[in-house]
């Protein structure tokens, strides 16, 4: 009896305990699942690590091939699509396609949209940029309104009417994804550099130095519009692409029968499009990074925008905004450091770099004075959301405008060959500011050369 009672007591105790345990478990599981859900929601909401278009695109949209990269020819016209983006800053939702266009060609443009699996054709207007430098081809925007019935315009192609009697719309070669679907307020990057255009590039040492200087200055992404380069350059690019630091945008105009000029003056550098197509590439970069980067710098690889008082761009930009306000663009004055004037000391020219092709920027610490009577080159750091059109040296009037930054706060260091007769006419000024970064720069450059080039 006693035994039974004990057993009964024990079993009832056991029962109570297990019920308590079960209830606790339920509460625990509830809290756990809720917390996972909230955490994931936070991840989706605040950390858009991969922009939407990096998810694998379907190869077809509305039954037509999708091509992610530039360039897509518009049938029947000398117009080439570079990139398409939703424009959120106008009263109505629009799609803007950046194109390279034969300027004298006149056509009736349309956007063919792929909306929820259905083709929708809407009329489009064109706007040729004024900075074509007299070349036959120039940058143009082709813009159309998104019809209200089209809730998700995922892809677009530009079409025109056939000149033949029936006036029907021409067929298309491929659809292009429409980027910037969402008007984001948080960006994965603070600073992106746009490099346009890389061609015949073999300056390996300077490329690595530039990339590592960008990192030291606080840049998180570099977009390079690339035509062609040497195999060692390609190894370095591959290295940075693997790191997710560089995005390569293929830039091949030759297959499309556009002969690019190697300069800006048609009489000196023949061709049909200004300087390898630099202007359409820069405009594409501003739109491509509009909702991915807080600021975008439009510059070349041999140019470095250095703060004079602060260390890096995350310190410089707040300083500029305090001083000048929230501008569309900050312009940095160019200063040339001629490659012909060299200061090599063992400290700044490690032996292991000597086998690598290219300029060592740390050896150039003499700048020449600017000519006050001539146009001085500038390059810009922009807030891409305040910009509509970019050009070689700066931007066209934007929301909140542009300001020339006092060179005492920041300026551009430009290492390049300068004709001797120009060097002779200017003052020479010793300016070793770049070497202030040498201690951080030298070891990382050596490391990257070894990792990227291997047994070079
Ligand atoms: C959309 O239009 C293109 C070009 O005219 C055509 O090739 C394709 O079959 C159309 N797709 C659909 C789903 O109608
Ligand atoms: C690289 O591209 C440029 C521009 O299209 C062209 O002029 C040059 O010949 C190309 N170089 C090589 C090695 O293909
Ligand atoms: C290439 O462009 C040139 C100059 O615009 C033109 O004369 C030629 O017919 C074009 N060739 C092809 C194959 O389109
Ligand atoms: C334009 O500048 C003013 C003053 O600095 C600032 O308050 C405003 O937010 C800026 N506009 C935009 C769109 O950033």
Short mmCIF file of C-alpha atoms and ligand atoms in Angstrom, two decimals:
data_model
loop_
_atom_site.label_atom_id
_atom_site.label_comp_id
_atom_site.label_asym_id
_atom_site.label_seq_id
_atom_site.Cartn_x
_atom_site.Cartn_y
_atom_site.Cartn_z
CA UNK A 1 0.00 0.00 0.00
CA UNK A 2 2.71 2.27 1.07
CA UNK A 3 4.56 1.25 -1.98
CA UNK A 4 1.56 1.90 -4.19
CA UNK A 5 0.96 5.28 -2.61
CA UNK A 6 4.52 6.21 -3.11
CA UNK A 7 4.36 5.10 -6.67
CA UNK A 8 1.13 7.03 -7.22
CA UNK A 9 2.61 10.08 -5.61
CA UNK A 10 5.71 9.76 -7.71
CA UNK A 11 3.77 9.32 -10.91
CA UNK A 12 1.52 12.29 -10.13
CA UNK A 13 4.61 14.36 -9.37
CA UNK A 14 6.15 13.17 -12.57
CA UNK A 15 3.01 14.12 -14.45
CA UNK A 16 2.96 17.63 -12.99
CA UNK A 17 6.63 18.05 -13.77
CA UNK A 18 6.29 16.90 -17.34
CA UNK A 19 3.30 19.21 -17.86
CA UNK A 20 5.31 22.12 -16.54
CA UNK A 21 8.20 21.09 -18.74
CA UNK A 22 5.96 20.87 -21.79
CA UNK A 23 4.49 24.31 -21.13
CA UNK A 24 7.91 25.77 -20.65
CA UNK A 25 9.04 24.17 -23.87
CA UNK A 26 6.12 25.68 -25.75
CA UNK A 27 6.89 29.13 -24.39
CA UNK A 28 10.55 28.67 -25.28
CA UNK A 29 9.78 27.55 -28.80
CA UNK A 30 7.43 30.45 -29.28
CA UNK A 31 10.03 32.97 -28.15
CA UNK A 32 12.70 31.28 -30.23
CA UNK A 33 10.67 31.21 -33.44
CA UNK A 34 9.52 34.79 -32.97
CA UNK A 35 13.09 35.93 -32.44
CA UNK A 36 14.33 34.13 -35.54
CA UNK A 37 11.55 35.68 -37.55
CA UNK A 38 12.27 39.16 -36.25
CA UNK A 39 15.98 38.76 -36.81
CA UNK A 40 15.43 37.66 -40.38
CA UNK A 41 13.04 40.48 -40.96
CA UNK A 42 15.78 42.83 -39.73
CA UNK A 43 18.26 41.29 -42.09
CA UNK A 44 15.96 41.70 -45.05
CA UNK A 45 14.96 45.15 -44.04
CA UNK A 46 18.30 46.73 -43.17
CA UNK A 47 20.98 44.79 -44.97
CA UNK A 48 20.31 44.53 -48.68
CA UNK A 49 23.63 42.79 -49.26
CA UNK A 50 22.74 41.70 -52.76
CA UNK A 51 20.88 44.17 -54.91
CA UNK A 52 17.80 42.58 -56.43
CA UNK A 53 19.22 42.17 -59.93
CA UNK A 54 22.16 40.11 -58.70
CA UNK A 55 19.76 37.29 -57.97
CA UNK A 56 19.90 34.94 -60.89
CA UNK A 57 18.00 36.54 -63.73
CA UNK A 58 15.77 34.38 -65.84
CA UNK A 59 17.38 33.99 -69.23
CA UNK A 60 14.12 34.98 -70.86
CA UNK A 61 11.48 37.62 -70.22
CA UNK A 62 8.21 37.66 -72.15
CA UNK A 63 9.75 34.96 -74.35
CA UNK A 64 12.74 37.11 -75.34
CA UNK A 65 16.43 36.69 -74.32
CA UNK A 66 17.57 38.88 -71.43
CA UNK A 67 21.00 40.53 -71.67
CA UNK A 68 22.37 41.96 -68.43
CA UNK A 69 25.47 43.72 -69.74
CA UNK A 70 25.75 46.65 -72.10
CA UNK A 71 25.47 47.00 -75.16
CA UNK A 72 22.17 46.12 -76.93
CA UNK A 73 21.56 47.42 -80.44
CA UNK A 74 18.16 48.86 -81.23
CA UNK A 75 17.01 47.18 -84.42
CA UNK A 76 17.02 49.28 -87.51
CA UNK A 77 18.72 52.25 -85.76
CA UNK A 78 22.20 53.38 -84.76
CA UNK A 79 21.11 53.51 -81.14
CA UNK A 80 22.63 51.28 -78.45
CA UNK A 81 21.19 50.57 -75.01
CA UNK A 82 23.68 50.83 -72.13
CA UNK A 83 21.54 50.53 -68.99
CA UNK A 84 17.92 51.02 -67.90
CA UNK A 85 16.77 52.40 -64.58
CA UNK A 86 13.55 53.43 -62.87
CA UNK A 87 13.50 57.20 -62.33
CA UNK A 88 11.85 57.83 -58.95
CA UNK A 89 12.53 61.57 -58.74
CA UNK A 90 9.87 62.82 -61.16
CA UNK A 91 6.15 63.20 -60.50
CA UNK A 92 5.39 60.02 -62.40
CA UNK A 93 7.33 56.80 -62.45
CA UNK A 94 9.56 56.63 -65.54
CA UNK A 95 12.09 54.31 -67.09
CA UNK A 96 15.29 55.96 -68.26
CA UNK A 97 17.53 54.13 -70.68
CA UNK A 98 21.05 55.46 -71.14
CA UNK A 99 22.00 55.04 -74.79
CA UNK A 100 24.77 55.75 -77.24
CA UNK A 101 23.00 57.36 -80.18
CA UNK A 102 23.90 58.49 -83.68
CA UNK A 103 22.90 62.10 -83.08
CA UNK A 104 21.62 62.98 -86.54
CA UNK A 105 19.32 59.98 -86.61
CA UNK A 106 15.72 60.82 -86.02
CA UNK A 107 13.20 58.21 -85.11
CA UNK A 108 10.03 57.62 -83.18
CA UNK A 109 11.12 55.76 -80.08
CA UNK A 110 9.07 53.38 -77.98
CA UNK A 111 9.75 51.36 -74.87
CA UNK A 112 8.68 47.76 -75.03
CA UNK A 113 8.14 46.77 -71.41
CA UNK A 114 7.80 43.28 -70.07
CA UNK A 115 5.23 43.68 -67.27
CA UNK A 116 4.18 40.61 -65.34
CA UNK A 117 4.93 38.43 -68.36
CA UNK A 118 3.09 40.64 -70.87
CA UNK A 119 4.49 42.98 -73.55
CA UNK A 120 3.41 46.61 -73.20
CA UNK A 121 4.54 49.26 -75.68
CA UNK A 122 4.62 52.93 -74.66
CA UNK A 123 5.92 55.99 -76.52
CA UNK A 124 9.31 57.34 -75.44
CA UNK A 125 11.17 60.63 -75.77
CA UNK A 126 14.86 61.20 -76.28
CA UNK A 127 17.21 63.76 -74.79
CA UNK A 128 20.65 64.07 -76.37
CA UNK A 129 23.31 65.33 -73.98
CA UNK A 130 25.09 68.46 -75.09
CA UNK A 131 28.59 67.20 -74.27
CA UNK A 132 29.20 65.20 -77.45
CA UNK A 133 32.34 67.20 -78.43
CA UNK A 134 31.16 67.20 -82.04
CA UNK A 135 31.41 63.43 -82.53
CA UNK A 136 28.69 61.69 -84.58
CA UNK A 137 27.64 59.53 -81.64
CA UNK A 138 26.70 60.94 -78.26
CA UNK A 139 25.01 60.04 -75.01
CA UNK A 140 21.21 60.20 -75.04
CA UNK A 141 18.47 59.30 -72.59
CA UNK A 142 15.40 57.53 -73.91
CA UNK A 143 12.65 57.93 -71.36
CA UNK A 144 9.12 56.55 -71.09
CA UNK A 145 6.36 56.64 -68.50
CA UNK A 146 5.47 53.42 -66.77
CA UNK A 147 1.74 52.83 -67.30
CA UNK A 148 -0.19 52.46 -64.05
CA UNK A 149 -1.35 49.01 -65.09
CA UNK A 150 2.28 47.89 -65.21
CA UNK A 151 3.05 47.23 -61.58
CA UNK A 152 6.37 45.50 -62.19
CA UNK A 153 8.27 46.70 -65.27
CA UNK A 154 11.14 44.23 -64.90
CA UNK A 155 12.55 44.47 -68.43
CA UNK A 156 12.67 46.96 -71.25
CA UNK A 157 13.79 47.23 -74.87
CA UNK A 158 13.84 50.29 -77.10
CA UNK A 159 12.00 49.97 -80.39
CA UNK A 160 11.21 52.24 -83.30
CA UNK A 161 8.71 52.22 -86.11
CA UNK A 162 9.84 50.65 -89.35
CA UNK A 163 10.32 53.17 -92.11
CA UNK A 164 8.32 50.91 -94.42
CA UNK A 165 4.72 51.57 -95.23
CA UNK A 166 3.13 49.42 -92.55
CA UNK A 167 4.84 51.51 -89.84
CA UNK A 168 4.84 48.54 -87.48
CA UNK A 169 7.16 48.43 -84.48
CA UNK A 170 10.43 46.67 -85.16
CA UNK A 171 11.35 43.44 -83.47
CA UNK A 172 13.86 43.48 -80.60
CA UNK A 173 17.21 41.74 -80.04
CA UNK A 174 17.04 41.34 -76.28
CA UNK A 175 15.43 42.72 -73.16
CA UNK A 176 17.48 44.61 -70.60
CA UNK A 177 16.69 44.32 -66.88
CA UNK A 178 15.29 47.52 -65.37
CA UNK A 179 17.40 48.38 -62.31
CA UNK A 180 16.67 50.62 -59.32
CA UNK A 181 13.21 49.09 -58.89
CA UNK A 182 13.10 50.41 -55.33
CA UNK A 183 13.90 53.88 -54.09
CA UNK A 184 16.11 52.87 -51.18
CA UNK A 185 17.14 55.06 -48.26
CA UNK A 186 19.85 52.74 -46.87
CA UNK A 187 22.81 51.76 -48.99
CA UNK A 188 25.25 48.87 -48.76
CA UNK A 189 28.19 51.19 -49.60
CA UNK A 190 29.20 54.68 -48.49
CA UNK A 191 31.75 55.30 -51.24
CA UNK A 192 31.96 53.89 -54.76
CA UNK A 193 34.48 54.88 -57.42
CA UNK A 194 33.49 54.78 -61.10
CA UNK A 195 36.35 54.16 -63.53
CA UNK A 196 35.62 54.73 -67.20
CA UNK A 197 36.97 53.39 -69.53
CA UNK A 198 39.78 50.83 -69.13
CA UNK A 199 41.44 49.98 -72.46
CA UNK A 200 44.88 48.61 -73.40
CA UNK A 201 45.64 48.80 -69.69
CA UNK A 202 49.02 47.49 -68.50
CA UNK A 203 49.83 49.71 -65.50
CA UNK A 204 49.67 46.87 -62.98
CA UNK A 205 51.58 48.43 -60.07
CA UNK A 206 49.58 51.66 -60.21
CA UNK A 207 46.33 49.68 -60.46
CA UNK A 208 47.10 47.83 -57.23
CA UNK A 209 48.26 51.03 -55.55
CA UNK A 210 45.10 52.85 -56.66
CA UNK A 211 42.84 50.06 -55.38
CA UNK A 212 44.61 49.95 -52.03
CA UNK A 213 44.61 53.76 -51.76
CA UNK A 214 40.86 53.71 -52.45
CA UNK A 215 40.45 51.21 -49.60
CA UNK A 216 42.56 53.34 -47.27
CA UNK A 217 40.46 56.37 -48.23
CA UNK A 218 37.27 54.48 -47.27
CA UNK A 219 35.99 53.25 -50.64
CA UNK A 220 34.01 49.99 -50.55
CA UNK A 221 33.36 49.41 -54.23
CA UNK A 222 35.03 50.22 -57.55
CA UNK A 223 33.10 49.89 -60.81
CA UNK A 224 35.32 49.53 -63.88
CA UNK A 225 33.99 49.83 -67.43
CA UNK A 226 36.48 47.59 -69.17
CA UNK A 227 37.31 47.27 -72.84
CA UNK A 228 40.61 45.38 -72.70
CA UNK A 229 43.82 44.97 -70.68
CA UNK A 230 46.94 42.81 -70.32
CA UNK A 231 46.81 39.39 -68.67
CA UNK A 232 48.59 40.61 -65.50
CA UNK A 233 46.06 43.41 -65.20
CA UNK A 234 43.31 40.83 -65.60
CA UNK A 235 44.81 38.75 -62.75
CA UNK A 236 44.68 41.79 -60.47
CA UNK A 237 41.10 42.56 -61.53
CA UNK A 238 40.08 38.93 -60.93
CA UNK A 239 41.62 39.16 -57.46
CA UNK A 240 39.52 42.20 -56.55
CA UNK A 241 36.37 40.79 -58.18
CA UNK A 242 36.77 37.69 -55.97
CA UNK A 243 36.97 40.04 -52.98
CA UNK A 244 33.74 41.65 -54.17
CA UNK A 245 35.59 44.97 -54.20
CA UNK A 246 35.49 45.48 -57.98
CA UNK A 247 32.59 45.18 -60.40
CA UNK A 248 33.59 44.85 -64.05
CA UNK A 249 31.12 46.17 -66.59
CA UNK A 250 32.14 44.90 -70.02
CA UNK A 251 32.48 47.78 -72.47
CA UNK A 252 32.95 46.60 -76.04
CA UNK A 253 31.82 48.96 -78.76
CA UNK A 254 33.92 47.53 -81.61
CA UNK A 255 31.54 44.60 -82.35
CA UNK A 256 28.81 47.21 -82.82
CA UNK A 257 30.82 49.04 -85.44
CA UNK A 258 31.21 52.21 -83.39
CA UNK A 259 34.74 53.51 -83.90
CA UNK A 260 35.79 55.15 -80.67
CA UNK A 261 38.13 58.11 -80.53
CA UNK A 262 41.19 58.00 -78.28
CA UNK A 263 40.71 61.63 -77.32
CA UNK A 264 38.30 64.51 -77.03
CA UNK A 265 39.21 66.41 -80.17
CA UNK A 266 37.90 64.88 -83.39
CA UNK A 267 40.62 66.57 -85.47
CA UNK A 268 43.43 65.00 -83.40
CA UNK A 269 41.84 61.65 -82.56
CA UNK A 270 39.50 60.47 -85.27
CA UNK A 271 36.49 58.37 -84.43
CA UNK A 272 32.74 58.65 -84.03
CA UNK A 273 32.46 58.72 -80.24
CA UNK A 274 34.34 60.81 -77.66
CA UNK A 275 37.13 59.12 -75.69
CA UNK A 276 36.17 55.41 -75.78
CA UNK A 277 32.60 56.22 -74.73
CA UNK A 278 33.57 57.62 -71.35
CA UNK A 279 30.48 59.83 -70.97
CA UNK A 280 27.76 57.17 -71.41
CA UNK A 281 29.78 54.87 -69.10
CA UNK A 282 29.96 57.54 -66.36
CA UNK A 283 26.24 58.23 -66.62
CA UNK A 284 25.48 54.53 -66.40
CA UNK A 285 27.65 54.26 -63.28
CA UNK A 286 25.84 57.11 -61.50
CA UNK A 287 22.47 55.39 -62.07
CA UNK A 288 23.80 51.88 -61.39
CA UNK A 289 25.03 52.95 -57.94
CA UNK A 290 22.28 55.49 -57.17
CA UNK A 291 20.67 53.28 -54.52
CA UNK A 292 23.76 51.22 -53.68
CA UNK A 293 26.14 53.95 -52.58
CA UNK A 294 25.82 57.12 -50.55
CA UNK A 295 28.49 58.86 -52.63
CA UNK A 296 30.04 58.12 -56.00
CA UNK A 297 33.42 59.43 -57.25
CA UNK A 298 33.81 59.86 -61.02
CA UNK A 299 37.52 59.68 -61.78
CA UNK A 300 40.40 57.83 -63.41
CA UNK A 301 42.84 55.35 -61.97
CA UNK A 302 45.79 57.76 -62.01
CA UNK A 303 43.82 60.31 -59.99
CA UNK A 304 43.53 60.40 -56.20
CA UNK A 305 41.33 62.79 -54.27
CA UNK A 306 43.22 63.36 -51.04
CA UNK A 307 41.94 65.22 -47.98
CA UNK A 308 44.53 67.70 -46.69
CA UNK A 309 43.39 67.86 -43.06
CA UNK A 310 41.42 64.70 -42.41
CA UNK A 311 42.57 61.16 -43.15
CA UNK A 312 39.92 59.68 -45.39
CA UNK A 313 36.65 60.28 -47.22
CA UNK A 314 34.35 59.27 -44.32
CA UNK A 315 35.94 62.15 -42.39
CA UNK A 316 36.14 64.50 -45.37
CA UNK A 317 32.53 64.38 -46.58
CA UNK A 318 30.89 65.45 -43.30
CA UNK A 319 33.47 68.27 -43.17
CA UNK A 320 32.49 69.37 -46.69
CA UNK A 321 28.78 69.17 -45.93
CA UNK A 322 29.26 71.27 -42.80
CA UNK A 323 31.12 73.87 -44.80
CA UNK A 324 29.17 73.91 -48.09
CA UNK A 325 25.83 72.18 -47.36
CA UNK A 326 24.43 69.01 -48.94
CA UNK A 327 25.54 69.54 -52.52
CA UNK A 328 24.81 67.43 -55.57
CA UNK A 329 28.52 67.38 -56.28
CA UNK A 330 31.85 68.39 -54.79
CA UNK A 331 34.51 69.38 -57.32
CA UNK A 332 38.19 68.72 -56.59
CA UNK A 333 40.88 70.75 -58.26
CA UNK A 334 43.40 68.81 -60.32
CA UNK A 335 47.14 69.00 -59.62
CA UNK A 336 49.63 67.34 -61.97
CA UNK A 337 52.60 65.33 -60.77
CA UNK A 338 54.65 64.77 -63.96
CA UNK A 339 55.93 61.21 -64.33
CA UNK A 340 59.21 62.64 -65.68
CA UNK A 341 60.11 64.01 -62.23
CA UNK A 342 60.95 61.08 -60.02
CA UNK A 343 62.19 60.74 -56.46
CA UNK A 344 63.20 57.14 -55.86
CA UNK A 345 64.37 56.19 -52.44
CA UNK A 346 64.58 52.61 -51.22
CA UNK A 347 61.97 53.30 -48.57
CA UNK A 348 59.26 54.05 -51.14
CA UNK A 349 60.43 51.69 -53.88
CA UNK A 350 60.56 48.15 -52.45
CA UNK A 351 62.68 45.77 -54.53
CA UNK A 352 59.80 43.34 -54.95
CA UNK A 353 57.81 46.01 -56.85
CA UNK A 354 60.52 46.55 -59.45
CA UNK A 355 59.55 43.41 -61.37
CA UNK A 356 56.01 44.70 -61.79
CA UNK A 357 55.02 46.81 -64.75
CA UNK A 358 53.66 50.27 -64.06
CA UNK A 359 54.05 53.56 -62.24
CA UNK A 360 54.95 53.72 -58.55
CA UNK A 361 52.88 56.67 -57.35
CA UNK A 362 55.01 57.08 -54.23
CA UNK A 363 57.95 58.19 -56.42
CA UNK A 364 56.15 61.30 -57.64
CA UNK A 365 56.16 64.06 -55.08
CA UNK A 366 56.73 67.10 -57.28
CA UNK A 367 53.69 68.87 -58.60
CA UNK A 368 53.58 71.68 -61.11
CA UNK A 369 51.60 74.85 -60.58
CA UNK A 370 48.25 75.27 -62.36
CA UNK A 371 47.96 77.88 -65.09
CA UNK A 372 45.50 80.46 -63.74
CA UNK A 373 44.54 81.45 -67.31
CA UNK A 374 43.53 77.95 -68.37
CA UNK A 375 40.65 75.64 -67.60
CA UNK A 376 41.69 73.50 -64.69
CA UNK A 377 40.59 69.94 -64.75
CA UNK A 378 38.36 68.85 -61.86
CA UNK A 379 36.83 65.55 -60.80
CA UNK A 380 33.80 65.07 -58.58
CA UNK A 381 32.35 63.12 -55.71
CA UNK A 382 28.56 63.20 -56.13
CA UNK A 383 25.47 62.29 -54.22
CA UNK A 384 24.08 60.20 -57.11
CA UNK A 385 20.46 60.75 -56.06
CA UNK A 386 20.87 64.48 -56.67
CA UNK A 387 22.35 64.05 -60.15
CA UNK A 388 20.60 63.65 -63.51
CA UNK A 389 23.50 63.91 -65.97
CA UNK A 390 27.23 63.43 -65.58
CA UNK A 391 30.01 64.62 -67.84
CA UNK A 392 33.79 64.29 -67.99
CA UNK A 393 34.70 67.02 -65.55
CA UNK A 394 31.73 67.15 -63.24
CA UNK A 395 28.01 67.11 -63.72
CA UNK A 396 25.29 69.21 -65.25
CA UNK A 397 23.16 71.33 -62.93
CA UNK A 398 21.78 68.99 -60.31
CA UNK A 399 19.56 69.22 -57.28
CA UNK A 400 21.45 71.53 -54.85
CA UNK A 401 24.19 72.22 -57.43
CA UNK A 402 27.97 71.86 -57.35
CA UNK A 403 30.70 73.50 -55.35
CA UNK A 404 34.44 73.86 -55.93
CA UNK A 405 36.19 72.55 -52.85
CA UNK A 406 38.92 74.72 -51.34
CA UNK A 407 42.20 72.95 -52.28
CA UNK A 408 43.33 73.55 -48.70
CA UNK A 409 40.63 71.02 -47.62
CA UNK A 410 41.07 68.42 -50.39
CA UNK A 411 42.50 68.24 -53.88
CA UNK A 412 43.24 65.80 -56.64
CA UNK A 413 46.68 64.26 -57.12
CA UNK A 414 47.15 63.30 -60.77
CA UNK A 415 50.26 61.30 -61.75
CA UNK A 416 50.75 61.39 -65.50
CA UNK A 417 53.13 62.26 -68.30
CA UNK A 418 53.17 65.95 -69.06
CA UNK A 419 55.00 67.35 -72.11
CA UNK A 420 58.37 68.87 -71.11
CA UNK A 421 57.55 72.24 -72.63
CA UNK A 422 54.56 72.55 -70.28
CA UNK A 423 56.55 71.41 -67.23
CA UNK A 424 59.21 74.02 -68.09
CA UNK A 425 56.64 76.84 -68.02
CA UNK A 426 55.29 76.05 -64.54
CA UNK A 427 56.60 76.27 -61.00
CA UNK A 428 57.62 73.05 -59.33
CA UNK A 429 56.38 72.44 -55.81
CA UNK A 430 57.50 69.63 -53.53
CA UNK A 431 54.35 67.89 -52.20
CA UNK A 432 54.94 64.55 -50.46
CA UNK A 433 51.43 64.35 -48.90
CA UNK A 434 50.74 60.99 -50.59
CA UNK A 435 53.64 59.52 -48.61
CA UNK A 436 51.66 60.14 -45.42
CA UNK A 437 49.79 56.99 -46.48
CA UNK A 438 52.94 55.00 -47.36
CA UNK A 439 53.16 53.10 -44.11
CA UNK A 440 49.70 51.60 -44.61
CA UNK A 441 50.01 51.33 -48.38
CA UNK A 442 53.36 49.57 -48.93
CA UNK A 443 52.70 46.30 -47.04
CA UNK A 444 49.21 45.77 -48.53
CA UNK A 445 50.40 46.46 -52.08
CA UNK A 446 53.21 43.91 -51.65
CA UNK A 447 50.74 41.38 -50.29
CA UNK A 448 48.26 41.86 -53.15
CA UNK A 449 50.99 41.64 -55.82
CA UNK A 450 52.06 38.34 -54.36
CA UNK A 451 48.55 36.94 -53.98
CA UNK A 452 47.23 38.15 -57.31
CA UNK A 453 50.25 37.56 -59.53
CA UNK A 454 51.73 34.61 -57.66
CA UNK A 455 55.30 33.94 -58.76
CA UNK A 456 55.67 37.15 -60.69
C1 LIG B 1 6.92 40.35 -76.83
O1 LIG B 1 7.42 41.05 -77.97
C2 LIG B 1 8.54 40.47 -78.60
C3 LIG B 1 9.02 41.41 -79.67
O2 LIG B 1 8.00 41.77 -80.53
C4 LIG B 1 8.15 39.09 -79.12
O3 LIG B 1 9.29 38.49 -79.73
C5 LIG B 1 7.68 38.24 -77.95
O4 LIG B 1 7.24 36.98 -78.40
C6 LIG B 1 6.52 38.94 -77.24
N1 LIG B 1 6.17 38.17 -76.04
C7 LIG B 1 4.92 37.98 -75.65
C8 LIG B 1 4.75 37.21 -74.37
O5 LIG B 1 3.96 38.41 -76.27
C1 LIG B 2 41.65 47.64 -76.97
O1 LIG B 2 40.52 48.44 -77.21
C2 LIG B 2 40.78 49.64 -77.91
C3 LIG B 2 39.47 50.38 -77.99
O2 LIG B 2 38.50 49.67 -78.64
C4 LIG B 2 41.37 49.33 -79.27
O3 LIG B 2 41.68 50.56 -79.94
C5 LIG B 2 42.61 48.49 -79.11
O4 LIG B 2 43.11 48.09 -80.36
C6 LIG B 2 42.32 47.25 -78.25
N1 LIG B 2 43.57 46.56 -77.97
C7 LIG B 2 43.75 45.27 -78.19
C8 LIG B 2 45.07 44.72 -77.81
O5 LIG B 2 42.85 44.56 -78.64
C1 LIG B 3 30.13 50.51 -90.02
O1 LIG B 3 30.09 51.93 -89.84
C2 LIG B 3 30.58 52.67 -90.97
C3 LIG B 3 30.64 54.13 -90.57
O2 LIG B 3 29.51 54.52 -89.83
C4 LIG B 3 29.68 52.39 -92.18
O3 LIG B 3 30.18 53.10 -93.30
C5 LIG B 3 29.66 50.87 -92.45
O4 LIG B 3 28.74 50.58 -93.48
C6 LIG B 3 29.25 50.08 -91.19
N1 LIG B 3 29.41 48.67 -91.42
C7 LIG B 3 28.53 47.77 -90.98
C8 LIG B 3 28.87 46.34 -91.25
O5 LIG B 3 27.51 48.07 -90.37
C1 LIG B 4 19.89 70.80 -50.21
O1 LIG B 4 20.67 71.55 -49.28
C2 LIG B 4 19.96 71.97 -48.10
C3 LIG B 4 20.88 72.85 -47.30
O2 LIG B 4 22.14 72.24 -47.11
C4 LIG B 4 19.51 70.74 -47.32
O3 LIG B 4 18.78 71.13 -46.19
C5 LIG B 4 18.64 69.88 -48.23
O4 LIG B 4 18.32 68.70 -47.54
C6 LIG B 4 19.38 69.54 -49.52
N1 LIG B 4 18.51 68.83 -50.42
C7 LIG B 4 18.66 67.55 -50.67
C8 LIG B 4 17.68 66.97 -51.63
O5 LIG B 4 19.57 66.89 -50.21
#
